Coordinates of C-alpha atoms and ligand atoms in Angstrom, one line a residue:
M1 CA 0.0 0.0 0.0
K2 CA 2.6 2.5 1.2
K3 CA 4.6 1.8 -2.0
L4 CA 1.7 3.0 -4.1
Y5 CA 1.6 6.3 -2.1
L6 CA 5.3 6.7 -2.7
I7 CA 4.8 6.4 -6.5
M8 CA 1.9 8.9 -6.3
T9 CA 4.1 11.2 -4.3
A10 CA 6.8 11.0 -7.0
I11 CA 4.2 12.1 -9.5
T12 CA 3.0 14.9 -7.2
V13 CA 6.5 16.1 -6.8
A14 CA 7.0 16.0 -10.5
L15 CA 3.8 18.1 -10.9
M16 CA 5.0 20.4 -8.2
S17 CA 8.1 21.3 -10.2
C18 CA 5.8 22.6 -13.0
Q19 CA 4.2 25.1 -10.6
P20 CA 5.6 28.5 -9.5
A21 CA 7.6 27.7 -6.4
G22 CA 7.5 29.6 -3.1
T23 CA 4.3 31.5 -3.6
K24 CA 3.6 33.8 -0.6
G25 CA 0.8 31.5 0.8
Q26 CA 3.2 28.6 1.1
T27 CA 6.0 30.2 3.1
D28 CA 4.3 33.1 5.0
L29 CA 2.2 31.8 7.8
T30 CA 0.8 35.2 8.6
G31 CA -0.8 35.3 5.1
N32 CA -3.2 32.5 6.2
N33 CA -7.0 32.7 5.6
I34 CA -8.0 30.9 8.7
I35 CA -11.6 31.6 10.0
P36 CA -12.0 32.2 12.9
R37 CA -8.9 34.3 12.9
P38 CA -6.3 32.9 15.3
R39 CA -5.0 34.8 18.2
S40 CA -1.3 34.8 17.5
V41 CA 0.6 33.8 14.4
V42 CA 4.4 33.9 13.9
S43 CA 5.9 33.0 10.6
T44 CA 9.4 31.5 10.2
G45 CA 9.4 31.6 6.4
G46 CA 9.8 28.0 5.5
S47 CA 7.5 25.3 4.3
F48 CA 6.3 21.9 5.7
V49 CA 5.1 19.4 3.1
L50 CA 2.9 16.3 3.4
T51 CA 4.3 13.4 1.4
G52 CA 3.6 9.8 0.8
R53 CA 5.9 9.1 3.9
S54 CA 3.8 11.3 6.2
D55 CA 1.8 9.8 9.1
I56 CA 0.0 11.0 12.1
F57 CA 1.8 10.2 15.4
V58 CA 0.0 10.2 18.7
M59 CA 2.2 11.0 21.7
P60 CA 2.5 7.9 23.9
G61 CA 0.4 8.0 27.0
S62 CA -2.3 10.2 25.4
P63 CA -5.9 9.6 26.3
E64 CA -7.6 7.2 23.8
E65 CA -9.7 10.1 22.4
V66 CA -6.5 11.5 20.8
A67 CA -6.2 8.5 18.5
V68 CA -9.8 9.0 17.5
T69 CA -9.1 12.6 16.7
G70 CA -6.0 11.4 14.7
S71 CA -8.3 9.1 12.7
F72 CA -10.6 12.1 12.1
L73 CA -7.6 14.0 10.6
A74 CA -6.5 11.0 8.5
G75 CA -10.1 10.7 7.3
K76 CA -10.0 14.3 6.2
L77 CA -6.6 14.2 4.5
N78 CA -6.5 10.9 2.8
P79 CA -9.4 11.1 0.3
S80 CA -8.1 14.3 -1.3
T81 CA -4.3 13.8 -1.0
G82 CA -4.2 10.1 -1.6
L83 CA -1.2 10.0 0.7
G84 CA -2.5 7.3 3.0
L85 CA -1.6 8.9 6.3
E86 CA -1.8 6.3 9.1
V87 CA -2.3 6.9 12.8
I88 CA 0.7 5.7 14.7
T89 CA 0.3 4.9 18.4
D90 CA 3.2 2.6 19.1
G91 CA 5.5 5.3 20.6
S92 CA 7.8 5.5 17.6
K93 CA 9.3 9.0 16.7
P94 CA 7.9 11.2 14.0
G95 CA 10.2 12.0 11.1
K96 CA 10.2 14.4 8.2
G97 CA 6.7 15.3 6.9
D98 CA 4.9 13.8 9.9
I99 CA 2.2 15.3 12.2
L100 CA 2.4 14.8 15.9
L101 CA -0.6 15.2 18.3
A102 CA 0.2 15.7 21.9
I103 CA -1.6 16.6 25.1
G104 CA 0.5 18.8 27.2
E105 CA 1.0 22.2 28.8
A106 CA 2.4 24.3 25.9
G107 CA 2.7 27.4 28.0
S108 CA -0.4 28.5 29.8
G109 CA -3.8 29.8 28.9
L110 CA -4.9 27.5 26.2
G111 CA -7.8 26.3 28.3
D112 CA -10.3 23.6 27.3
E113 CA -10.3 24.4 23.5
G114 CA -7.1 26.2 22.8
Y115 CA -4.2 24.7 21.0
E116 CA -0.6 25.4 19.8
L117 CA 0.6 24.5 16.4
V118 CA 4.4 24.5 15.9
I119 CA 5.2 23.9 12.3
T120 CA 8.8 23.3 11.2
E121 CA 10.1 22.1 7.9
K122 CA 10.4 18.7 9.5
V123 CA 7.4 18.1 11.7
L124 CA 4.0 19.7 12.4
T125 CA 3.3 19.4 16.2
L126 CA -0.1 20.1 17.5
T127 CA -0.4 20.4 21.3
A128 CA -3.4 21.1 23.5
E129 CA -4.2 20.8 27.2
K130 CA -7.4 18.9 26.4
P131 CA -8.5 16.6 23.5
A132 CA -11.1 19.2 22.5
G133 CA -8.2 21.7 21.8
L134 CA -6.6 19.1 19.5
F135 CA -9.8 18.8 17.6
R136 CA -10.0 22.6 17.2
G137 CA -6.4 22.7 16.1
I138 CA -7.0 20.1 13.4
Q139 CA -9.5 22.5 11.8
T140 CA -6.6 25.0 11.6
I141 CA -4.5 22.4 9.9
R142 CA -7.3 21.7 7.4
Q143 CA -7.6 25.4 6.6
L144 CA -3.8 25.9 6.2
L145 CA -3.9 23.4 3.4
P146 CA -5.2 24.3 -0.1
P147 CA -9.0 24.2 -0.5
G148 CA -8.7 20.9 -2.5
I149 CA -8.1 19.2 0.8
E150 CA -11.9 19.3 1.4
A151 CA -12.6 17.2 -1.7
D152 CA -13.5 13.5 -1.5
T153 CA -11.6 12.6 -4.6
I154 CA -7.8 12.9 -5.2
Q155 CA -6.7 16.4 -6.0
P156 CA -3.3 17.7 -7.3
G157 CA -0.9 18.8 -4.6
P158 CA 1.5 20.1 -3.3
W159 CA 0.2 19.8 0.2
A160 CA 2.4 22.5 1.8
I161 CA 1.9 24.6 4.9
P162 CA 4.1 27.6 5.8
T163 CA 6.2 27.2 8.9
G164 CA 5.8 29.1 12.2
T165 CA 3.8 29.0 15.4
I166 CA 0.1 29.5 16.0
R167 CA -1.3 29.9 19.6
D168 CA -5.0 30.1 19.7
W169 CA -8.0 29.9 22.1
P170 CA -11.6 31.1 22.0
E171 CA -13.1 34.2 23.5
Y172 CA -16.4 32.7 24.4
G173 CA -17.2 29.1 25.6
H174 CA -20.5 28.8 23.7
R175 CA -20.4 29.2 19.9
G176 CA -23.2 27.6 18.0
E177 CA -26.1 27.4 15.7
M178 CA -29.7 26.4 16.2
L179 CA -31.5 24.2 13.7
D180 CA -35.3 24.2 13.6
V181 CA -36.3 20.6 12.6
S182 CA -40.0 21.3 13.5
R183 CA -41.3 23.6 10.8
H184 CA -39.6 21.3 8.2
F185 CA -38.0 18.1 9.3
F186 CA -34.3 17.4 8.5
G187 CA -33.1 13.9 9.0
P188 CA -30.0 12.5 10.8
E189 CA -27.8 12.7 7.7
D190 CA -28.6 16.4 7.2
V191 CA -28.0 17.1 10.9
K192 CA -24.6 15.3 10.7
R193 CA -23.6 17.4 7.7
F194 CA -24.6 20.5 9.7
I195 CA -22.4 19.3 12.6
D196 CA -19.5 18.9 10.2
H197 CA -19.9 22.5 9.1
L198 CA -19.9 23.7 12.7
A199 CA -16.8 21.6 13.4
L200 CA -14.8 23.2 10.5
Y201 CA -15.3 26.6 12.0
K202 CA -14.6 25.5 15.6
M203 CA -18.2 25.9 16.8
N204 CA -19.1 23.8 19.8
V205 CA -22.9 23.8 20.2
L206 CA -25.8 22.6 18.1
H207 CA -29.2 23.6 19.6
L208 CA -32.0 21.4 18.1
H209 CA -35.5 22.9 18.1
L210 CA -37.3 19.6 18.5
S211 CA -40.9 20.6 18.9
D212 CA -43.3 23.3 17.7
D213 CA -46.8 23.8 16.5
Q214 CA -46.1 22.1 13.2
G215 CA -44.3 19.0 14.3
W216 CA -42.9 16.9 17.3
R217 CA -39.6 15.5 16.2
I218 CA -38.3 13.2 19.0
E219 CA -39.6 9.8 20.1
I220 CA -40.9 9.9 23.7
K221 CA -41.6 6.3 24.7
S222 CA -44.1 7.1 27.4
W223 CA -46.1 9.4 25.1
P224 CA -45.9 7.6 21.8
N225 CA -48.6 9.6 20.0
L226 CA -46.4 12.7 20.0
T227 CA -44.5 11.3 17.1
A228 CA -47.1 8.8 15.8
H229 CA -49.5 11.7 15.3
G230 CA -47.6 14.9 16.0
G231 CA -44.6 14.0 14.0
K232 CA -46.4 13.5 10.7
T233 CA -46.9 17.1 9.8
E234 CA -44.8 20.1 8.7
V235 CA -45.3 23.6 7.2
G236 CA -47.0 23.4 3.9
G237 CA -48.4 19.9 4.4
G238 CA -45.3 17.7 3.8
E239 CA -44.9 14.4 5.6
G240 CA -42.8 15.5 8.5
G241 CA -40.7 12.9 10.4
Y242 CA -39.0 12.4 13.7
F243 CA -35.8 11.1 15.3
T244 CA -36.1 7.7 17.1
Q245 CA -34.3 7.8 20.4
E246 CA -31.6 5.7 18.7
E247 CA -31.2 8.2 15.9
Y248 CA -31.0 11.1 18.4
S249 CA -28.4 9.2 20.5
D250 CA -26.4 8.6 17.3
I251 CA -26.5 12.4 16.5
V252 CA -25.3 13.1 20.1
R253 CA -22.4 10.7 19.7
Y254 CA -21.5 12.1 16.3
A255 CA -21.4 15.6 17.7
G256 CA -19.5 14.4 20.7
E257 CA -16.7 13.0 18.5
R258 CA -16.4 16.6 17.2
Y259 CA -16.5 18.1 20.7
I260 CA -19.9 19.6 19.9
T261 CA -22.6 19.6 22.5
I262 CA -26.3 19.1 21.6
I263 CA -28.8 21.3 23.4
P264 CA -32.3 19.8 23.0
E265 CA -35.2 22.2 23.0
I266 CA -38.9 21.4 23.8
D267 CA -40.6 24.7 23.2
M268 CA -43.4 25.4 25.7
P269 CA -46.0 26.5 26.9
S270 CA -46.8 27.9 23.5
H271 CA -45.5 26.5 20.2
T272 CA -47.1 23.2 21.3
N273 CA -49.8 22.5 18.8
A274 CA -48.2 19.3 17.7
A275 CA -48.5 18.0 21.3
L276 CA -51.9 19.5 21.8
S277 CA -53.2 17.7 18.7
S278 CA -51.7 14.4 19.9
Y279 CA -53.1 14.3 23.4
A280 CA -56.5 15.9 24.3
E281 CA -55.6 16.0 28.1
L282 CA -52.9 18.6 27.6
N283 CA -55.5 21.2 26.4
I284 CA -57.5 23.7 28.4
G285 CA -61.0 22.2 28.0
G286 CA -59.6 18.7 27.3
K287 CA -60.2 18.6 23.5
A288 CA -57.4 17.8 21.0
T289 CA -56.7 20.6 18.5
E290 CA -56.4 20.0 14.7
P291 CA -52.8 19.6 13.3
Y292 CA -51.3 22.8 12.1
T293 CA -49.2 23.4 9.0
G294 CA -49.2 27.2 8.7
T295 CA -46.6 29.7 10.0
D296 CA -48.4 31.7 12.7
V297 CA -46.9 31.8 16.2
G298 CA -48.2 32.3 19.7
F299 CA -51.7 30.8 19.3
S300 CA -51.2 27.5 21.2
T301 CA -50.8 26.9 24.9
L302 CA -50.5 23.9 27.3
D303 CA -52.9 23.9 30.2
T304 CA -50.6 25.5 32.8
R305 CA -52.9 24.7 35.7
S306 CA -53.2 21.0 35.1
E307 CA -51.1 18.3 36.9
T308 CA -51.3 16.2 33.7
T309 CA -49.3 18.9 31.9
Y310 CA -46.5 18.6 34.5
K311 CA -46.5 14.8 34.5
F312 CA -46.2 15.0 30.7
I313 CA -43.3 17.5 30.9
D314 CA -41.6 15.4 33.6
D315 CA -41.7 12.3 31.3
V316 CA -40.5 14.2 28.3
V317 CA -37.6 15.9 30.1
R318 CA -36.6 12.7 31.8
E319 CA -36.4 10.7 28.6
I320 CA -34.5 13.4 26.7
A321 CA -32.2 14.3 29.5
A322 CA -31.2 10.6 29.8
L323 CA -30.0 10.6 26.2
T324 CA -28.2 14.0 26.4
P325 CA -24.8 14.3 28.0
G326 CA -24.7 18.1 27.7
Q327 CA -25.5 20.4 30.7
Y328 CA -28.5 22.3 29.3
F329 CA -32.1 21.6 28.5
H330 CA -33.9 24.3 26.6
I331 CA -37.5 25.0 27.6
G332 CA -38.3 27.5 24.9
G333 CA -40.8 29.9 26.5
D334 CA -41.0 32.4 23.6
E335 CA -44.1 34.1 22.2
S336 CA -46.6 32.7 24.6
H337 CA -49.2 35.2 23.5
S338 CA -52.2 33.1 24.5
T339 CA -50.9 32.2 28.0
K340 CA -51.8 34.7 30.8
I341 CA -48.7 36.2 32.3
D342 CA -49.4 34.8 35.8
D343 CA -49.9 31.4 34.3
Y344 CA -46.7 31.8 32.2
I345 CA -44.7 32.6 35.3
Y346 CA -46.1 29.8 37.3
F347 CA -45.4 27.4 34.4
V348 CA -41.8 28.5 33.8
N349 CA -41.0 28.2 37.5
R350 CA -42.4 24.7 37.7
V351 CA -40.7 23.6 34.5
Q352 CA -37.4 24.9 35.6
D353 CA -37.6 22.7 38.7
I354 CA -38.4 19.7 36.6
V355 CA -35.3 20.3 34.5
L356 CA -33.2 20.7 37.6
S357 CA -34.6 17.5 39.1
H358 CA -33.3 15.6 36.0
G359 CA -29.8 17.0 36.5
K360 CA -29.8 19.6 33.8
S361 CA -29.4 23.4 33.8
V362 CA -32.2 25.5 32.3
T363 CA -31.9 27.6 29.2
G364 CA -34.8 29.4 27.4
W365 CA -35.7 32.3 25.2
D366 CA -35.4 35.7 26.8
E367 CA -39.1 35.8 27.9
I368 CA -38.3 33.3 30.6
A369 CA -36.5 36.1 32.6
N370 CA -40.0 37.2 33.6
A371 CA -40.2 34.2 35.9
T372 CA -37.9 33.5 38.9
L373 CA -34.8 32.1 37.3
R374 CA -33.2 29.1 39.0
P375 CA -29.4 29.1 39.6
G376 CA -27.4 28.4 36.5
A377 CA -30.1 29.5 34.1
V378 CA -29.0 31.0 30.7
V379 CA -31.3 33.4 29.0
Q380 CA -31.1 33.4 25.2
Y381 CA -31.5 37.0 24.0
W382 CA -33.3 37.1 20.7
A383 CA -35.8 40.0 20.8
K384 CA -36.2 42.1 23.9
A385 CA -33.0 43.4 25.5
G386 CA -35.1 44.3 28.5
N387 CA -35.9 40.7 29.2
A388 CA -32.2 39.8 28.9
V389 CA -31.3 42.5 31.4
K390 CA -34.0 41.2 33.8
G391 CA -32.1 37.9 33.5
V392 CA -28.8 39.5 34.3
N393 CA -30.3 41.3 37.3
Q394 CA -31.4 37.8 38.6
G395 CA -27.8 36.6 38.2
A396 CA -28.4 34.6 35.0
K397 CA -26.0 34.5 32.1
V398 CA -27.0 35.5 28.6
L399 CA -26.5 33.8 25.3
M400 CA -26.5 36.2 22.4
S401 CA -28.8 35.5 19.4
P402 CA -30.0 39.1 18.5
C403 CA -32.6 38.6 15.7
K404 CA -31.4 41.7 13.8
Y405 CA -27.9 40.3 13.4
A406 CA -27.9 36.5 14.2
Y407 CA -31.1 35.2 12.6
T408 CA -29.9 32.9 9.9
D409 CA -33.4 32.6 8.5
M410 CA -33.4 36.3 7.6
K411 CA -33.0 37.2 3.9
Y412 CA -29.7 38.7 2.8
D413 CA -31.5 41.5 0.9
S414 CA -34.8 42.2 -0.7
T415 CA -34.0 39.9 -3.6
T416 CA -33.4 36.7 -1.5
V417 CA -36.0 34.2 -2.4
L418 CA -35.7 32.0 0.8
G419 CA -36.1 33.2 4.3
L420 CA -38.1 35.9 6.2
S421 CA -37.5 39.6 6.8
W422 CA -39.5 40.6 9.9
A423 CA -36.3 41.3 11.9
A424 CA -34.0 42.7 9.2
Y425 CA -32.2 42.0 6.0
I426 CA -28.9 40.5 7.2
E427 CA -26.1 40.9 4.6
V428 CA -22.9 39.1 5.3
D429 CA -21.3 42.3 6.7
D430 CA -24.3 42.9 9.0
A431 CA -24.0 39.4 10.3
Y432 CA -20.3 40.0 11.0
N433 CA -20.2 43.6 12.2
W434 CA -21.5 43.4 15.8
D435 CA -19.9 42.8 19.2
P436 CA -21.8 40.7 21.8
A437 CA -20.1 42.6 24.6
T438 CA -21.3 46.0 23.6
L439 CA -24.6 45.3 21.9
V440 CA -26.7 45.9 25.0
P441 CA -25.2 48.6 27.2
E442 CA -26.4 46.9 30.4
I443 CA -25.0 43.5 29.5
S444 CA -21.2 43.2 29.7
K445 CA -18.8 40.5 28.6
E446 CA -18.8 38.7 32.0
N447 CA -22.5 38.1 31.7
I448 CA -22.3 36.5 28.3
V449 CA -21.7 32.8 27.6
G450 CA -21.4 33.2 23.9
V451 CA -23.1 33.5 20.5
Q452 CA -25.7 31.4 18.8
A453 CA -27.2 31.9 15.3
P454 CA -30.7 30.3 14.9
L455 CA -32.0 28.9 11.7
W456 CA -35.8 28.8 11.7
A457 CA -37.2 26.6 9.0
E458 CA -40.6 28.0 7.9
T459 CA -39.4 28.6 4.4
I460 CA -36.7 25.9 4.1
E461 CA -37.7 22.6 2.6
T462 CA -34.3 21.0 1.8
F463 CA -30.9 21.1 3.4
K464 CA -29.6 22.7 0.3
D465 CA -31.9 25.6 1.0
A466 CA -30.7 25.6 4.6
E467 CA -27.0 25.8 3.4
Y468 CA -27.8 28.8 1.2
L469 CA -28.9 30.7 4.3
I470 CA -26.3 29.4 6.6
F471 CA -23.4 30.1 4.2
P472 CA -21.5 32.4 4.2
R473 CA -22.9 33.8 7.4
L474 CA -21.8 30.9 9.7
P475 CA -18.0 31.6 9.5
G476 CA -18.7 35.1 10.6
Y477 CA -20.7 34.0 13.7
A478 CA -18.0 31.5 14.4
E479 CA -15.4 34.3 14.4
I480 CA -17.5 36.6 16.6
G481 CA -17.5 33.8 19.2
W482 CA -13.9 32.8 18.9
T483 CA -11.8 35.9 18.0
P484 CA -11.4 38.9 20.4
S485 CA -13.4 41.9 19.0
D486 CA -10.3 44.1 18.7
M487 CA -8.8 41.6 16.2
R488 CA -11.8 41.7 14.0
S489 CA -12.6 44.0 11.1
W490 CA -14.9 43.5 8.1
D491 CA -12.4 44.8 5.6
E492 CA -9.8 42.3 6.6
Y493 CA -12.3 39.5 7.2
R494 CA -13.9 39.8 3.8
V495 CA -10.6 38.9 2.1
R496 CA -10.3 35.7 4.2
L497 CA -13.9 34.9 3.5
A498 CA -13.4 35.2 -0.2
A499 CA -10.7 32.5 0.1
H500 CA -13.3 30.2 1.7
G501 CA -15.5 30.3 -1.4
K502 CA -13.4 27.6 -3.0
R503 CA -13.4 25.5 0.2
M504 CA -17.2 25.7 0.4
E505 CA -17.4 24.7 -3.2
M506 CA -15.3 21.7 -2.5
L507 CA -17.6 20.7 0.3
G508 CA -20.6 21.0 -2.1
I509 CA -22.2 23.9 -0.3
G510 CA -24.3 26.1 -2.6
F511 CA -23.6 29.4 -0.7
Y512 CA -24.8 32.9 -1.3
R513 CA -22.2 34.8 -3.4
S514 CA -22.6 38.1 -1.6
P515 CA -21.6 41.0 -3.9
L516 CA -19.7 42.4 -0.9
V517 CA -17.0 39.7 -1.2
E518 CA -14.6 39.2 -4.1
W519 CA -15.1 35.5 -4.6
A520 CA -12.8 33.7 -7.0
Q521 CA -14.8 32.6 -10.1
P522 CA -16.5 29.2 -9.6
G523 CA -14.4 26.3 -10.5
R524 CA -11.1 28.1 -10.4
Ligands
LIG601 C1 -39.6 34.0 16.0 S1 -37.2 33.5 17.6 C2 -39.7 32.8 16.7 C3 -39.8 31.5 15.9 C4 -39.9 31.8 14.4 C5 -39.0 32.9 14.0 C6 -39.0 33.2 12.6 C7 -38.2 32.8 18.5 C8 -37.8 32.5 19.8 N1 -39.5 32.6 18.0 O1 -40.9 30.8 16.3 O2 -39.6 30.7 13.7 O3 -39.4 34.1 14.7 O4 -37.9 34.1 12.2

């Protein structure tokens, strides 16, 4: 096998000699196009090259996860380079052209997700304090290689990386996106593809909006009609769908291998028509509603004064919490326009206690700050800054999802066919040009856990459509969450983003070619 790679390398090297040598990108590490922008980059002016002799070495004594991360890297590099990198765990020493993965101190301050990449002409050494940091560092290695690295068929090399040192760690601990699988259903394969996109840009949270008026999307064994009936609808009358518990667990596992946490959301007391149409006893008046496939909000409510409702919620939270290793359970709480405010407060207080009783912390849309927040609660700011401030005043932390900047379902401009526009048109510069720490004067950085961009799916029927709205805004949200605000500027960012056009193409993403970015011509 290895011999074949050596022959291929010889061909690659022959091809290399036909190309202009020493282009700036191959020897100047500071000329990189990494998104999110790394904290510190020092170039030493040389070049490291992957060859048919390259392998991925895991430092002896590393936790088992490191070899898994090494295999992830091999899985990324081998299809496009054809170099057949293998993961070596036998303690032998790396040689020229090898990659070394190590858990270690590497100075201080890297934290849970930081990493240090030391690239010499001989070896590329990636060190992190925690396995998650190695995984984030691997995304940097991917982005230092030419865009062809993302292809799933063999591409021409050379596979060169400029030498130098990168030290990098995130500004915020929570960087993510939300996917609404309720208005239209997206299956496990789509969700995994989304997780891969988050991983490339070093995001670490996927919030799944699992229930709404139009569909209930996760199997609950003690209330089977939720999916048997409530899972069969979606906006526009399509067939809907749902995740079995096995499928949900598989998504959680897949995300976990990428150091991404799933936050499950069951939206309540409003946005519950799918449940209300599945079980009569959850309704005020005890009569099941009709299924709903429109796009109105705020018309449904659980019966907040019935013990049956709390038995139902206890069962739902217990079953989902048991499948979810992450710390948070999202209780929704938005737009409860048909729930009286006293009933709403009573409800949110009781539901918070149910979540805590199943070992999870509470998160919810900003309206939940009108209730008495329990310790550890996180308020997701989307619409009313006043609500988020109420949360802070109760000692809660805030997750930033301001609808005018971070709503991935908003149109780019008036000509965008997909999406909505009630909050704003969000061009790629608008999506990038805001700072979570200064957006709301009363909310400072210490109160903020991070940034999350929600994708609501009223207008999105296929994952291709979803990708058109997600890209190219996602890399900008990732950078807002990772890179300190004084290192960010649109004029500099747009140049790096342009270089990602080719990378997105290689990944098969049909992204929006914003006129604000000088994309290379397709296919070049
Ligand atoms: C408001 S954002 C909603 C969603 C809609 C979205 C459409 C939020 C917490 N509630 O139910 O899907 O607007 O943009």
